[in-house]
Amino acid sequence: MTAFLVSLVAVFGFAAGIYGTGIVGAAQRAIAQANTGLSAMLDSGLSDDEKEAAVRKAGIALIVGSGAIAWRLVACLAAAALPIYLAEFAGLSPAAAVFDLMLRLDYIIGVSVALIVLVWLFKRKDPDKPQTGYGSGDRFLHMLAFSGPGIQKFAIRLEDMFLGRKIKGVADQPPVLVTSLARGGTTAVLNALHDLPGMVTHTYRDMPFATAPLLWSRLSAPLKREVARQKRAHGDGLSIDLDSPEAFDEIFWMLYWPGKYKSDRIPLWTPQDAKAEAAGVFRRMFRKMAVLRGGGHGRYLSKNNANIARLQLLPEMFPDCGIVVLLRNPAAHAASLLRQHENFLTLQAEDDFVRRYMRDIGHLEFGQLHRPIGFDGFDPGAYDPRTPDYWLAYWIAAFVQVQAHVAQCHILAQDDLRQTPDATMQALCKGLQIETGEVDFASYFRDTPDVTDRDAFDPALLAQADKLYAALAQYAVGPQHSDKAS
């Protein structure tokens, strides 16, 4: 019995050493340094000199980190051995007896299980804390998949070669394209439409090879990937898992129109930007999603904020497509854009993989990656992006563009979704010729008023935005607008 008690003290000493020396953090930093060097090697956006410098810096840091781990490990072992030899010195229990006990299989299993339970009890993850869900292996696979555009295009060709037969006989159906500026409510609409019969789209399970969903679903099946439902990094309270819908079609736009993604802005697309090859790839992708998620039937559903830059081109590329544009109160929308910009500035500074992930999937709205869409009349240099007026001016320019193409869009007012969600969504689905079944649309949308501090904005700019909002609201779908402009 004495040997057992001494062994528990030794285990406690080892655990205390781990906690006190911070060896776990040192190991995590060493892994992060290794990932940084690997990420630089696989980053097509860096020059050879930049890659070499980054790898050299990471190598030096890794060597220093290895030394830090080594002395901490020695300290942990010493903390475990000290009580054992003190007990022997005091005549309580021979050290050999304690070591023999601690090397027994039943002892190792029992103590390990007890420690796991204790750690779980005292260090459970906060369910309200955003989690990335991307471990080291996932990050490596992502970096490999996005190390250059050739990898994603090769995946498309490989899938078409070996699995192209799967989409033969699948009918083309017009896609439903949900867009707006970010923070407009597009994710809630995506979730609501995705749960209707006959709608198909990408999910997080398709990453990182979203360009080859059929092929990747087969290759990744043995991995049995599972990620617990967790909060999005956006801090908006929405939870996601691997099976949550998230259209990744911006990856395709970046592959076939790389020249559009300039360092300071993203110009608008026009009908002259149409590319037959890209249109064919998109149409095949729509049918692949129908096979993967709809048993061979289904309309592709896209939630892509950047499509607001393509209102001229989309009807040319996809005749009869349904373009849904979310319209949110401009003051509340601009304030939310500013908050999200500041949120991602922090996230990307704390973890460079967040920046890289967002860049790879084309989410260039916020943080270090922010590249405004080149709407007519918007001057990015006129305001500081960390001020409300920058985002309000951006909102005005964006929705002037929407107003010019309103006849080709289904305008969906967020205020209507908050006040009369079922009637509004039923009207939208009728216009899109989507069967709704018996879905409860109210469960997808907040019912609280969308208000913000209007005093934070320039009064003249806000008046201009309010006037534009009122004009566009006349076109919004829903029974409350049925007697107005259409």
Coordinates of N, CA, C and O in Angstrom, one line a residue, residues 94-188:
P94 N 11.0 0.8 -0.7 CA 12.1 0.7 -1.6 C 11.8 1.3 -3.0 O 10.6 1.1 -3.5
A95 N 12.7 2.0 -3.6 CA 12.5 2.6 -4.9 C 12.2 1.5 -5.9 O 11.3 1.6 -6.8
A96 N 12.9 0.3 -5.8 CA 12.6 -0.8 -6.7 C 11.2 -1.3 -6.7 O 10.6 -1.6 -7.7
A97 N 10.6 -1.3 -5.5 CA 9.2 -1.8 -5.4 C 8.2 -0.8 -6.1 O 7.3 -1.2 -6.7
V98 N 8.5 0.5 -5.9 CA 7.7 1.5 -6.5 C 7.8 1.4 -8.1 O 6.8 1.5 -8.8
F99 N 9.0 1.3 -8.6 CA 9.2 1.2 -10.0 C 8.5 -0.1 -10.6 O 7.9 0.0 -11.6
D100 N 8.7 -1.2 -9.8 CA 8.0 -2.4 -10.3 C 6.5 -2.3 -10.4 O 5.9 -2.7 -11.4
L101 N 5.9 -1.6 -9.4 CA 4.5 -1.3 -9.5 C 4.1 -0.5 -10.6 O 3.1 -0.7 -11.4
M102 N 4.8 0.6 -10.9 CA 4.5 1.6 -11.9 C 4.7 1.0 -13.3 O 4.1 1.5 -14.3
L103 N 5.4 -0.1 -13.4 CA 5.7 -0.7 -14.8 C 4.6 -1.8 -15.1 O 4.7 -2.3 -16.2
R104 N 3.8 -2.1 -14.1 CA 2.8 -3.1 -14.3 C 1.7 -2.6 -15.3 O 1.3 -1.4 -15.2
L105 N 1.2 -3.5 -16.2 CA 0.3 -3.1 -17.2 C -1.1 -2.6 -16.6 O -1.6 -1.6 -17.0
D106 N -1.5 -3.3 -15.6 CA -2.8 -2.9 -15.0 C -2.7 -1.5 -14.3 O -3.6 -0.7 -14.3
Y107 N -1.5 -1.2 -13.7 CA -1.3 0.1 -13.1 C -1.3 1.2 -14.1 O -1.9 2.2 -14.0
I108 N -0.5 0.9 -15.2 CA -0.4 1.9 -16.3 C -1.8 2.2 -16.9 O -2.2 3.4 -17.0
I109 N -2.6 1.2 -17.1 CA -3.9 1.4 -17.7 C -4.8 2.2 -16.7 O -5.5 3.1 -17.1
G110 N -4.8 1.7 -15.5 CA -5.7 2.3 -14.5 C -5.4 3.8 -14.2 O -6.3 4.6 -14.2
V111 N -4.1 4.1 -14.1 CA -3.7 5.5 -13.8 C -4.0 6.4 -15.1 O -4.4 7.5 -14.9
S112 N -3.7 5.8 -16.2 CA -4.0 6.6 -17.5 C -5.4 6.9 -17.6 O -5.8 8.1 -18.0
V113 N -6.3 5.9 -17.4 CA -7.7 6.2 -17.5 C -8.2 7.3 -16.5 O -8.9 8.2 -16.8
A114 N -7.7 7.1 -15.3 CA -8.0 8.1 -14.2 C -7.6 9.5 -14.6 O -8.3 10.5 -14.4
L115 N -6.4 9.6 -15.1 CA -5.9 11.0 -15.5 C -6.7 11.6 -16.7 O -7.0 12.8 -16.7
I116 N -7.0 10.7 -17.7 CA -7.8 11.2 -18.8 C -9.2 11.7 -18.3 O -9.6 12.8 -18.7
V117 N -9.8 11.0 -17.4 CA -11.1 11.5 -16.9 C -10.9 12.8 -16.1 O -11.7 13.7 -16.3
L118 N -9.9 12.9 -15.3 CA -9.7 14.1 -14.6 C -9.4 15.3 -15.5 O -9.9 16.4 -15.3
V119 N -8.6 15.1 -16.5 CA -8.3 16.2 -17.5 C -9.6 16.6 -18.2 O -9.8 17.8 -18.4
W120 N -10.4 15.6 -18.6 CA -11.6 15.9 -19.2 C -12.6 16.7 -18.4 O -13.2 17.6 -18.8
L121 N -12.6 16.4 -17.1 CA -13.5 17.1 -16.2 C -13.1 18.5 -15.9 O -13.9 19.4 -15.9
F122 N -11.8 18.7 -15.8 CA -11.3 20.0 -15.4 C -10.9 20.9 -16.6 O -10.8 22.1 -16.4
K123 N -10.8 20.3 -17.8 CA -10.3 21.1 -18.9 C -11.2 20.9 -20.1 O -10.8 20.9 -21.3
R124 N -12.5 20.7 -19.9 CA -13.5 20.6 -21.0 C -13.5 21.9 -21.8 O -13.4 23.0 -21.3
K125 N -13.6 21.7 -23.1 CA -13.7 22.9 -24.0 C -15.0 23.6 -23.8 O -16.1 23.1 -23.6
D126 N -14.9 24.9 -23.8 CA -16.1 25.8 -23.6 C -16.9 25.6 -24.9 O -16.4 25.9 -26.0
P127 N -18.2 25.2 -24.8 CA -19.0 25.0 -26.0 C -19.2 26.3 -26.8 O -19.6 26.3 -27.9
D128 N -19.1 27.4 -26.1 CA -19.3 28.7 -26.8 C -18.1 29.3 -27.4 O -18.1 30.4 -28.0
K129 N -16.9 28.6 -27.2 CA -15.7 29.1 -27.8 C -15.5 28.6 -29.2 O -15.6 27.4 -29.5
P130 N -15.2 29.5 -30.2 CA -15.0 29.0 -31.6 C -13.8 28.1 -31.6 O -12.8 28.4 -31.0
Q131 N -14.0 27.0 -32.4 CA -12.9 26.1 -32.6 C -12.6 25.9 -34.1 O -13.5 26.0 -34.9
T132 N -11.3 25.7 -34.5 CA -11.0 25.6 -35.9 C -11.4 24.2 -36.4 O -11.7 24.1 -37.6
G133 N -11.3 23.1 -35.6 CA -11.6 21.8 -36.1 C -10.5 21.3 -37.0 O -10.6 20.2 -37.6
Y134 N -9.4 22.0 -37.2 CA -8.3 21.6 -38.1 C -7.1 21.2 -37.3 O -6.5 22.1 -36.7
G135 N -6.8 19.9 -37.2 CA -5.6 19.5 -36.6 C -4.4 19.6 -37.5 O -4.5 20.1 -38.6
S136 N -3.2 19.2 -37.0 CA -2.0 19.3 -37.8 C -2.1 18.5 -39.1 O -1.6 19.0 -40.1
G137 N -2.6 17.3 -39.0 CA -2.8 16.5 -40.3 C -3.7 17.2 -41.3 O -3.4 17.3 -42.5
D138 N -4.8 17.8 -40.8 CA -5.8 18.5 -41.7 C -5.1 19.7 -42.3 O -5.3 20.0 -43.5
R139 N -4.3 20.4 -41.5 CA -3.6 21.6 -42.0 C -2.6 21.3 -43.1 O -2.5 21.9 -44.1
F140 N -1.9 20.2 -42.9 CA -0.9 19.8 -43.9 C -1.6 19.4 -45.2 O -1.2 19.8 -46.3
L141 N -2.8 18.7 -45.1 CA -3.5 18.3 -46.3 C -4.0 19.5 -47.0 O -4.0 19.6 -48.2
H142 N -4.5 20.5 -46.2 CA -5.0 21.7 -46.8 C -3.9 22.4 -47.5 O -4.1 22.9 -48.7
M143 N -2.8 22.6 -46.9 CA -1.7 23.3 -47.5 C -1.2 22.6 -48.8 O -0.8 23.2 -49.8
L144 N -1.2 21.3 -48.8 CA -0.8 20.5 -50.0 C -1.9 20.7 -51.1 O -1.5 21.0 -52.2
A145 N -3.1 20.7 -50.7 CA -4.2 20.8 -51.7 C -4.2 22.2 -52.4 O -4.5 22.4 -53.6
F146 N -3.8 23.2 -51.6 CA -3.8 24.6 -52.1 C -2.4 25.2 -52.3 O -2.2 26.4 -52.3
S147 N -1.4 24.3 -52.5 CA -0.1 24.7 -52.8 C 0.1 25.4 -54.1 O 1.1 26.0 -54.4
G148 N -0.9 25.2 -55.0 CA -0.8 25.9 -56.3 C -2.1 25.5 -57.1 O -2.7 24.5 -56.8
P149 N -2.5 26.4 -58.0 CA -3.8 26.1 -58.7 C -3.8 24.8 -59.5 O -4.8 24.2 -59.8
G150 N -2.5 24.4 -59.9 CA -2.4 23.1 -60.7 C -3.0 21.9 -59.9 O -3.5 21.0 -60.6
I151 N -2.9 21.9 -58.6 CA -3.4 20.8 -57.8 C -4.9 20.6 -58.0 O -5.4 19.6 -58.2
Q152 N -5.6 21.7 -57.8 CA -7.0 21.7 -57.8 C -7.5 21.4 -59.2 O -8.5 20.7 -59.4
K153 N -6.9 22.0 -60.3 CA -7.3 21.7 -61.6 C -7.0 20.2 -62.0 O -7.8 19.6 -62.7
F154 N -5.9 19.7 -61.5 CA -5.5 18.3 -61.7 C -6.6 17.4 -61.1 O -7.0 16.4 -61.7
A155 N -7.1 17.8 -59.9 CA -8.1 17.0 -59.2 C -9.4 17.0 -60.1 O -10.1 16.0 -60.2
I156 N -9.7 18.1 -60.7 CA -10.9 18.2 -61.6 C -10.7 17.2 -62.7 O -11.7 16.4 -63.1
R157 N -9.6 17.3 -63.4 CA -9.3 16.4 -64.6 C -9.4 14.9 -64.2 O -9.9 14.1 -64.9
L158 N -8.7 14.6 -63.0 CA -8.7 13.2 -62.5 C -10.1 12.7 -62.3 O -10.4 11.6 -62.6
E159 N -10.9 13.5 -61.6 CA -12.3 13.1 -61.3 C -13.1 12.9 -62.6 O -13.8 11.9 -62.7
D160 N -13.0 13.8 -63.5 CA -13.7 13.7 -64.8 C -13.3 12.4 -65.6 O -14.1 11.8 -66.2
M161 N -12.0 12.1 -65.4 CA -11.5 10.9 -66.1 C -12.0 9.6 -65.6 O -12.5 8.7 -66.3
F162 N -12.0 9.5 -64.2 CA -12.4 8.3 -63.6 C -13.8 8.2 -63.2 O -14.4 7.1 -63.1
L163 N -14.5 9.3 -62.9 CA -15.8 9.3 -62.4 C -16.8 10.1 -63.2 O -17.9 10.3 -62.8
G164 N -16.3 10.6 -64.4 CA -17.2 11.4 -65.2 C -18.5 10.7 -65.6 O -19.5 11.3 -65.9
R165 N -18.4 9.3 -65.7 CA -19.6 8.6 -66.1 C -20.7 8.7 -65.1 O -21.9 8.5 -65.5
K166 N -20.4 9.0 -63.9 CA -21.4 9.1 -62.9 C -22.4 10.2 -63.1 O -23.6 10.2 -62.6
I167 N -22.0 11.3 -63.9 CA -23.0 12.4 -64.1 C -23.6 12.3 -65.5 O -24.4 13.2 -65.8
K168 N -23.4 11.2 -66.2 CA -24.1 11.1 -67.5 C -25.5 10.8 -67.2 O -25.9 10.0 -66.4
G169 N -26.4 11.5 -67.9 CA -27.8 11.3 -67.7 C -28.4 12.2 -66.6 O -29.6 12.2 -66.4
V170 N -27.5 12.9 -65.9 CA -28.0 13.8 -64.8 C -28.4 15.1 -65.5 O -27.6 15.8 -66.2
A171 N -29.7 15.5 -65.4 CA -30.2 16.7 -66.1 C -29.6 18.0 -65.5 O -29.4 18.1 -64.3
D172 N -29.3 19.0 -66.4 CA -28.9 20.3 -65.9 C -30.1 21.0 -65.3 O -31.2 21.0 -65.9
Q173 N -29.9 21.6 -64.2 CA -31.0 22.4 -63.5 C -30.4 23.8 -63.2 O -29.2 23.9 -62.8
P174 N -31.2 24.8 -63.3 CA -30.6 26.2 -63.0 C -30.3 26.3 -61.5 O -31.0 25.9 -60.7
P175 N -29.1 26.8 -61.2 CA -28.6 26.9 -59.8 C -29.3 28.1 -59.1 O -29.9 29.0 -59.8
V176 N -29.3 28.0 -57.8 CA -29.8 29.1 -57.0 C -28.6 29.8 -56.4 O -27.9 29.1 -55.6
L177 N -28.4 31.0 -56.6 CA -27.2 31.7 -56.2 C -27.5 32.8 -55.2 O -28.1 33.9 -55.5
V178 N -27.2 32.6 -53.9 CA -27.5 33.5 -52.8 C -26.3 34.4 -52.6 O -25.2 33.9 -52.4
T179 N -26.5 35.7 -52.6 CA -25.3 36.6 -52.5 C -25.7 37.9 -51.7 O -26.9 38.2 -51.5
S180 N -24.8 38.6 -51.4 CA -24.9 40.0 -50.8 C -23.5 40.4 -50.3 O -22.5 39.6 -50.5
L181 N -23.3 41.5 -49.7 CA -22.1 41.7 -49.0 C -22.1 40.8 -47.8 O -23.2 40.4 -47.3
A182 N -20.9 40.4 -47.3 CA -20.9 39.6 -46.1 C -21.7 40.2 -45.0 O -21.8 41.4 -44.9
R183 N -22.1 39.4 -44.0 CA -22.9 39.8 -42.9 C -24.3 40.3 -43.3 O -25.0 40.9 -42.5
G184 N -24.8 39.9 -44.5 CA -26.1 40.3 -44.9 C -27.2 39.3 -44.6 O -28.4 39.5 -44.8
G185 N -26.8 38.1 -44.1 CA -27.7 37.1 -43.7 C -27.8 35.9 -44.7 O -28.7 35.1 -44.6
T186 N -26.7 35.8 -45.5 CA -26.7 34.8 -46.5 C -26.6 33.4 -45.9 O -27.1 32.4 -46.5
T187 N -25.9 33.2 -44.8 CA -25.7 31.9 -44.2 C -27.0 31.3 -43.7 O -27.3 30.2 -43.9
A188 N -27.8 32.2 -43.1 CA -29.1 31.7 -42.6 C -30.0 31.3 -43.7 O -30.7 30.3 -43.7

